[in-house]
């Protein structure tokens, strides 16, 4: 063709497994171009030949009209010599070393597929695995890149002629839909007993639903693992699930059939509705209605419940009947263990919990829990999604880094663990791994690291871990034979928040959480750091307080309360408060002696412990059965009075030379005294939040006034507390400072690995990567 040119277009971004090649093919044919398109390990490669105008039009549509799940990060263009090729085709993928292509996270079932699911005339009527190029499993079925059926767990299923036709037809919406399947050729459901015996039932799904109606607990194999399910309104079923799982109070998530059903349970804002129904479908924490038809044991002590909408065809079918429209759906693991994904493992692990197993024969390549978040309303900058756990729907999308890093691995801390692999300007934050004080979880960590490393082709030159010498993750890092970079926990929190916000210049960062190992060998957890990922200074902190019995105090907030009151407000011992009567025989004397003699009472400047102490003083929680329980229940107690006016409580700021010290003595004494005088616990809980936030804000104001940065980051698990987060954000803004709030990167320990990546990159660049005290 005269006047023809040929170009090569290298497309980078989220372009595999999202219908990108068929999209290119349709556009190229529409524009009368010849050439080819294929997946590479780096993305999608296009060679197109034709009139320059049509080539330009193709380049334009690549960005503007890309499929809904796709994300084009960049297109590089190179000129080639025309070959006179005719027609446009998709060619077989090639595998090349180098930078990794982005694979899509799993995507919720699209409307077109749902229509087929409910259409009795369609050959996929009620087929639990219907999907297309716009929806379906992705990350959870990928074994390696490029994303092609032979490299997914769908390779076990041969396409039937009808499915093969769809797969090969560029005009079909299932053209190159890698998980394409139908009842004739695809995965199937079956129902098993806890001993693994397969039940001979005509319809496994209906039989499972019948069992749920009777109040049974079912283990249900989903996208990234097993859920444990039961009727959400049946208190006896929920209690049985809790008893068998060994999880007395930790909140359970529910799955609702649709938005209307979710609105019967919760108050839902427009933005919350949008996120619930989005392609990612995270669990959102939503305010429960008083009259919600929900068993009290779903989320005891809390005013929120975690809600998600169905995200696979199986889930849509499962919750379709009116009497099953709200189900408890909690991760199928033993308490603390990783999400169970292998079938044999599921039977072994969950056999004592579930009455029956609804399973299917599509293998899960990558385990992936549900993501969890909430919408923070009423803070400066508008409503925002804050993720507590970043997993399904988000993983394996990378986080863009504000700096360049050599290839590196970061293994995170101990709880709510993620790891990260990074190279260049990208960090791949893993799915939620679990708590690595559990041996199984540590094994899963090693397996997942190896999987992702192979998958991304990143060969780490160093490994970053926590400064704490005794964490399982630290020992795992030391065993890898790579140079180890030890990162202080709160410095990692700070760097993580900087990466998430794309900041490199010095900031103030409040890092508040339960526990982190400080460079002075004490426990930290309420620190104001100033600096960068390269180096930071501890400019303020909570007064170090005694932890009677160390770890035992973490599990029993009552101990912390007794110890702290004795240490800083001994006069409260004569007040008529419930704390003194609830303590066990001899416990008071023994704790007070420990504190006096300073035997087995490590010091901690921990915000988490401060919330624990206040929760126990206000009769909210004596024993924590899950991480953060006391703080969560205290926050939820305070919610009705969040904006109430009244006499203020204060946290005193003391500074001689050196760091500003936040002294909780008079605050604790004030709370105990007011509680003894019969003041409302709700109001006191709210005033405690206000006092703590005011102290953080005032400290930051002083630091900024003394020439410190005006930007203030709020990071660490304590900032999952919405009242605290909102009060700090509003207070900082009112003081003329610039608050930076958490968002899509978890502010808790799930984000620590990202921060470790940044600090390790700074160390590789010759900076100290330390916190100075
Ligand atoms: Zn679809
Ligand atoms: Zn088929
Ligand atoms: Fe932490």
Coordinates of C-alpha atoms and ligand atoms in Angstrom, one line a residue, residues 489 493 513 749, ligand 3:
X489 CA 9.0 -0.3 62.7
X493 CA 5.2 3.2 58.9
X513 CA 0.2 1.6 66.9
X749 CA 1.2 -3.3 59.6
Ligands
LIG3 FE1 2.7 -1.1 63.5

